[in-house]
Amino acid sequence: MSTAFIIFLVLAFFIFMSSFFTVKQQSSVIIERFGKFQSVRNSGLQLKIPLVDRLAGRVNLKIQQLDVIIETKTRDNVFIKMKVSVQFKVIQEKVYEAFYKLEYPHDQITSYVFDVVRAEVPKLKLDDVFERKDDIAVAVKRELNEAMSTYGYDIINTLVTDIDPDIQVKNAMNRINAADREKTAAEFEAESSRIRIVAKAKAEAESKRLQGQGIADQRREIARGLVESVEVLNQVGINSQEASALIVVTQHYDTLQSIGSDTNSNLILLPNSPQAGSDMLNNMVASFSASNQVGEMMKKNNKKVEKPKQAPRQSGYEDDIQPDVQ
């Protein structure tokens, strides 16, 4: 064999092998013939005419994600940065449109996202932007679907993944939140204090009621005992005035005894001389006797006072006078 024939065989082999190519899963290949679109080849082993057909490009059919950072302002003039994530893919039946009609799909999607976000966010206040971020994402997806479907792209989903206000605005929002929580805590503490005060007042009221009831019962029993003591003393020839004075003096000495039994007491009872008991007894007997005499004199005076008689009705000419009735 000559060298030229060997070279020809080698070239023929390489040309033959170049007519075969493979397409990966979830991708498509555009075949052009002399610069003109020929066909779209999908995954698997494919064949083309050597030196006539060529691979113009490969189109990825997987779901892709594009993150768009947008700076805009809200209705209350707060500038924020938003991150919108767009998930999209090329429609397999529209590979031709995706390859030939749109050269830079990422730039096109970014432009639409900017347009929609800067049209929707200025209508909302800052708090509403956080609450209605899903509505913004839906508006972006709707606009992108209408625009990109013409170019063979399907918008799978759009997500507002981040809302970042200015650092001073975030600090102010944190202070407002902290103040609101402190206010709530103060309200709970005040309510707790009120409950404790009410419970304490109710307990004190119940204690005072029971204490008063005990004192009333004690005084009732003391009065009953005094009555019995007076009756016993009357039976031995001591009149009521002397018996009452004697009982008061006895209570006086009982009080002195109870005061003396308490070592920590700082009560001073005046007068407190040895003659105080006899003086008190004499004074009480004299006052009781005087009060009885005054009472007897008042009863006598009341009996002497007679009821005035009613004047008799006069009869005569005046009775015959009738009023002149017109």
Coordinates of C-alpha atoms in Angstrom, one line a residue:
M1 CA 0.0 0.0 0.0
S2 CA 1.1 3.4 -0.8
T3 CA 1.3 6.2 1.8
A4 CA -1.4 8.2 0.0
F5 CA -3.9 5.4 0.3
I6 CA -3.2 4.9 4.0
I7 CA -3.8 8.6 4.6
F8 CA -7.0 8.4 2.6
L9 CA -8.3 5.6 4.7
V10 CA -7.4 7.4 7.9
L11 CA -9.3 10.5 6.8
A12 CA -12.2 8.5 5.6
F13 CA -12.3 6.8 9.0
F14 CA -12.3 10.1 10.9
I15 CA -15.0 11.5 8.6
F16 CA -17.2 8.5 9.1
M17 CA -16.8 8.7 12.9
S18 CA -17.6 12.4 12.9
S19 CA -21.0 11.6 11.5
F20 CA -22.0 10.1 14.8
F21 CA -22.6 12.2 18.0
T22 CA -24.5 11.8 21.3
V23 CA -26.9 14.0 23.0
K24 CA -27.1 13.9 26.8
Q25 CA -30.3 13.5 28.7
Q26 CA -32.4 16.6 29.3
S27 CA -30.7 18.5 26.5
S28 CA -31.2 19.1 22.8
V29 CA -28.9 19.8 19.8
I30 CA -29.5 22.1 16.9
I31 CA -28.3 20.8 13.5
E32 CA -27.6 23.3 10.7
R33 CA -26.9 22.4 7.1
F34 CA -24.8 25.0 5.3
G35 CA -25.9 27.6 7.9
K36 CA -29.6 26.9 7.8
F37 CA -31.6 25.2 10.5
Q38 CA -32.0 21.5 9.8
S39 CA -33.4 19.7 12.8
V40 CA -33.5 19.3 16.6
R41 CA -31.9 16.2 17.9
N42 CA -32.8 14.8 21.4
S43 CA -31.0 12.5 23.8
G44 CA -29.2 9.4 22.4
L45 CA -26.9 8.4 19.6
Q46 CA -27.5 10.7 16.5
L47 CA -26.2 10.8 12.9
K48 CA -25.4 13.7 10.7
I49 CA -23.9 14.1 7.3
P50 CA -20.2 14.8 7.6
L51 CA -18.9 18.1 6.2
V52 CA -22.5 19.1 5.5
D53 CA -24.3 19.2 8.8
R54 CA -22.9 20.8 11.9
L55 CA -23.8 21.1 15.6
A56 CA -25.0 24.7 15.9
G57 CA -25.5 24.5 19.6
R58 CA -26.8 22.6 22.6
V59 CA -29.9 23.7 24.6
N60 CA -30.2 22.7 28.3
L61 CA -33.7 21.4 29.1
K62 CA -33.2 21.3 32.9
I63 CA -34.8 23.7 35.3
Q64 CA -32.5 26.6 35.9
Q65 CA -32.6 29.4 38.5
L66 CA -31.7 33.0 38.1
D67 CA -31.3 35.2 41.2
V68 CA -32.1 38.9 40.6
I69 CA -31.2 41.6 43.2
I70 CA -33.4 44.7 42.9
E71 CA -33.2 48.0 44.8
T72 CA -36.5 49.9 45.0
K73 CA -38.5 52.0 47.4
T74 CA -41.8 51.5 49.1
R75 CA -44.8 53.8 49.4
D76 CA -43.5 55.2 52.7
N77 CA -40.2 56.1 51.0
V78 CA -38.1 53.3 52.5
F79 CA -35.4 51.9 50.1
I80 CA -35.0 48.1 50.2
K81 CA -33.1 45.5 48.4
M82 CA -35.1 42.4 47.2
K83 CA -33.8 39.1 46.0
V84 CA -36.1 37.4 43.5
S85 CA -35.3 33.8 42.4
V86 CA -36.8 32.8 39.1
Q87 CA -36.9 29.1 38.2
F88 CA -37.4 28.4 34.5
K89 CA -36.7 25.9 31.8
V90 CA -36.8 25.6 28.0
I91 CA -40.0 23.9 26.6
Q92 CA -38.8 20.9 24.7
E93 CA -41.3 21.5 21.8
K94 CA -40.0 25.1 21.5
V95 CA -36.2 24.5 21.3
Y96 CA -36.1 26.3 18.0
E97 CA -37.6 29.5 19.4
A98 CA -35.4 29.4 22.5
F99 CA -32.3 29.0 20.5
Y100 CA -32.9 31.4 17.6
K101 CA -35.3 34.1 18.9
L102 CA -33.6 35.0 22.2
E103 CA -29.9 35.3 22.6
Y104 CA -29.5 36.4 26.2
P105 CA -32.5 34.9 28.2
H106 CA -31.0 35.8 31.6
D107 CA -30.9 39.5 30.7
Q108 CA -34.4 39.4 29.3
I109 CA -35.8 37.7 32.5
T110 CA -33.9 40.2 34.7
S111 CA -35.4 43.1 32.8
Y112 CA -39.0 41.8 33.3
V113 CA -38.4 41.1 37.0
F114 CA -37.1 44.7 37.5
D115 CA -40.1 46.1 35.7
V116 CA -42.7 44.2 37.7
V117 CA -41.1 44.6 41.1
R118 CA -40.6 48.4 40.6
A119 CA -44.2 48.7 39.6
E120 CA -45.6 46.7 42.5
V121 CA -43.5 47.5 45.5
P122 CA -44.0 51.4 45.4
K123 CA -47.7 50.7 45.9
L124 CA -47.0 49.1 49.3
K125 CA -45.7 50.2 52.7
L126 CA -42.7 48.5 54.2
D127 CA -44.7 46.2 56.5
D128 CA -47.0 45.3 53.6
V129 CA -44.1 44.3 51.5
F130 CA -43.1 41.6 54.1
E131 CA -46.7 40.5 54.4
R132 CA -47.5 40.4 50.7
K133 CA -44.2 39.1 49.2
D134 CA -46.1 36.1 47.8
D135 CA -48.4 38.5 45.9
I136 CA -45.3 40.2 44.4
A137 CA -43.9 36.8 43.4
V138 CA -47.2 35.8 41.7
A139 CA -47.2 39.1 39.8
V140 CA -43.7 38.5 38.6
K141 CA -44.5 35.0 37.5
R142 CA -47.6 36.0 35.6
E143 CA -45.7 38.8 33.7
L144 CA -42.8 36.5 32.9
N145 CA -45.0 33.7 31.6
E146 CA -46.8 36.0 29.2
A147 CA -43.5 37.4 27.9
M148 CA -41.2 34.4 27.9
S149 CA -43.6 31.8 26.5
T150 CA -43.1 33.4 23.1
Y151 CA -39.4 32.6 23.2
G152 CA -39.9 29.0 24.3
Y153 CA -39.3 29.4 28.0
D154 CA -41.6 28.2 30.8
I155 CA -41.5 30.0 34.2
I156 CA -41.8 27.3 36.8
N157 CA -41.9 29.5 39.9
T158 CA -40.8 32.8 41.3
L159 CA -39.8 33.4 44.9
V160 CA -39.1 36.5 46.9
T161 CA -36.3 35.0 49.0
D162 CA -35.0 38.2 50.7
I163 CA -36.1 41.7 51.7
D164 CA -33.4 43.8 53.1
P165 CA -34.2 47.4 54.2
D166 CA -31.6 49.9 55.1
I167 CA -29.6 49.2 58.3
Q168 CA -31.1 52.3 60.0
V169 CA -34.6 51.2 59.1
K170 CA -33.9 47.7 60.5
N171 CA -32.6 49.2 63.8
A172 CA -35.7 51.4 64.1
M173 CA -38.0 48.4 63.5
N174 CA -36.1 46.4 66.1
R175 CA -36.5 49.3 68.6
I176 CA -40.2 49.4 67.9
N177 CA -40.5 45.7 68.4
A178 CA -38.6 45.8 71.6
A179 CA -40.7 48.7 72.9
D180 CA -43.9 46.9 72.1
R181 CA -42.7 43.8 73.9
E182 CA -41.6 45.9 76.9
K183 CA -45.1 47.5 76.9
T184 CA -46.7 44.1 76.9
A185 CA -44.5 42.9 79.7
A186 CA -45.3 46.0 81.8
E187 CA -49.1 45.3 81.2
F188 CA -48.7 41.7 82.4
E189 CA -46.7 42.8 85.4
A190 CA -49.3 45.5 86.3
E191 CA -52.1 42.9 86.0
S192 CA -50.1 40.5 88.2
S193 CA -49.6 43.3 90.8
R194 CA -53.3 44.1 90.6
I195 CA -54.3 40.5 91.2
R196 CA -52.0 40.3 94.2
I197 CA -53.3 43.5 95.7
V198 CA -56.9 42.4 95.2
A199 CA -56.2 39.0 96.7
K200 CA -54.4 40.6 99.7
A201 CA -57.3 43.1 100.2
K202 CA -59.9 40.3 100.1
A203 CA -57.8 38.3 102.6
E204 CA -57.5 41.4 104.9
A205 CA -61.2 42.0 104.6
E206 CA -62.0 38.4 105.5
S207 CA -59.6 38.6 108.4
K208 CA -61.1 41.8 109.7
R209 CA -64.6 40.3 109.3
L210 CA -63.6 37.3 111.3
Q211 CA -61.7 39.4 113.8
G212 CA -64.8 41.7 114.3
Q213 CA -67.0 38.6 114.7
G214 CA -64.7 37.3 117.3
I215 CA -64.6 40.6 119.2
A216 CA -68.4 40.8 119.0
D217 CA -68.7 37.3 120.4
Q218 CA -66.1 38.1 123.0
R219 CA -67.9 41.2 124.1
R220 CA -71.3 39.3 124.1
E221 CA -69.9 36.7 126.4
I222 CA -68.3 39.4 128.6
A223 CA -71.7 41.2 128.9
R224 CA -73.4 37.9 129.7
G225 CA -70.8 37.3 132.4
L226 CA -71.2 40.8 133.8
V227 CA -75.0 40.3 134.0
E228 CA -74.5 37.0 135.9
S229 CA -71.9 38.7 138.2
V230 CA -74.2 41.6 139.0
E231 CA -77.0 39.1 139.8
V232 CA -74.8 37.1 142.1
L233 CA -73.6 40.3 143.9
N234 CA -77.2 41.5 144.3
Q235 CA -78.1 38.3 146.1
V236 CA -75.4 39.0 148.8
G237 CA -76.7 42.5 149.4
I238 CA -74.6 44.6 147.0
N239 CA -76.6 47.0 144.9
S240 CA -76.2 47.4 141.1
Q241 CA -74.1 50.6 141.3
E242 CA -71.5 49.0 143.7
A243 CA -71.5 45.8 141.8
S244 CA -70.8 47.6 138.5
A245 CA -68.0 49.6 140.0
L246 CA -66.5 46.5 141.6
I247 CA -66.5 44.7 138.3
V248 CA -64.8 47.6 136.5
V249 CA -62.1 47.8 139.1
T250 CA -61.6 44.0 138.9
Q251 CA -61.2 44.4 135.1
H252 CA -58.8 47.2 135.7
Y253 CA -56.5 45.0 137.8
D254 CA -56.8 42.2 135.3
T255 CA -55.6 44.6 132.7
L256 CA -52.6 45.6 134.8
Q257 CA -51.8 41.9 135.3
S258 CA -51.9 41.2 131.6
I259 CA -49.7 44.2 130.9
G260 CA -47.2 43.1 133.5
S261 CA -47.0 39.6 132.0
D262 CA -45.8 40.9 128.7
T263 CA -42.1 41.8 128.9
N264 CA -42.0 43.6 125.6
S265 CA -45.0 45.8 126.2
N266 CA -44.4 49.6 126.2
L267 CA -47.9 50.6 127.3
I268 CA -48.2 53.0 130.2
L269 CA -51.6 53.1 132.0
L270 CA -52.4 56.4 133.8
P271 CA -53.2 56.8 136.7
N272 CA -51.4 53.9 138.1
S273 CA -50.9 54.6 141.8
P274 CA -52.0 52.3 144.7
Q275 CA -54.8 54.7 145.5
A276 CA -56.1 54.7 141.9
G277 CA -58.2 51.6 142.5
S278 CA -60.1 53.0 145.5
D279 CA -60.5 56.4 143.9
M280 CA -61.9 54.8 140.8
L281 CA -64.3 52.7 142.8
N282 CA -65.6 55.7 144.8
N283 CA -65.9 57.9 141.7
M284 CA -67.9 55.2 139.9
V285 CA -70.3 54.6 142.8
A286 CA -70.9 58.3 143.2
S287 CA -71.5 58.7 139.4
F288 CA -73.9 55.8 139.3
S289 CA -75.8 57.2 142.3
A290 CA -76.0 60.6 140.8
S291 CA -77.2 59.3 137.5
N292 CA -79.9 57.3 139.2
Q293 CA -81.1 60.4 141.1
V294 CA -81.2 62.4 137.9
G295 CA -83.2 59.7 136.2
E296 CA -85.8 59.6 139.1
M297 CA -86.2 63.4 139.0
M298 CA -86.8 63.3 135.2
K299 CA -89.5 60.7 135.6
K300 CA -91.3 62.8 138.2
N301 CA -91.2 65.9 136.1
N302 CA -92.6 64.0 133.1
K303 CA -95.5 62.8 135.2
K304 CA -96.4 66.4 136.3
V305 CA -96.5 67.7 132.8
E306 CA -100.1 67.5 131.6
K307 CA -101.4 67.4 128.1
P308 CA -103.0 70.8 127.1
K309 CA -106.7 70.7 126.5
Q310 CA -108.2 71.5 123.0
A311 CA -110.1 74.9 122.9
P312 CA -113.9 74.4 122.3
R313 CA -115.3 75.4 119.0
Q314 CA -117.0 78.8 119.0
S315 CA -120.5 78.9 117.6
G316 CA -122.4 81.9 116.6
Y317 CA -122.8 84.4 113.8
E318 CA -119.4 83.5 112.3
D319 CA -120.7 79.9 111.6
D320 CA -123.5 81.3 109.6
I321 CA -121.3 83.3 107.3
Q322 CA -120.8 81.5 104.0
P323 CA -118.2 82.4 101.5
D324 CA -119.5 84.4 98.6
V325 CA -119.5 82.1 95.6
Q326 CA -119.5 84.0 92.3

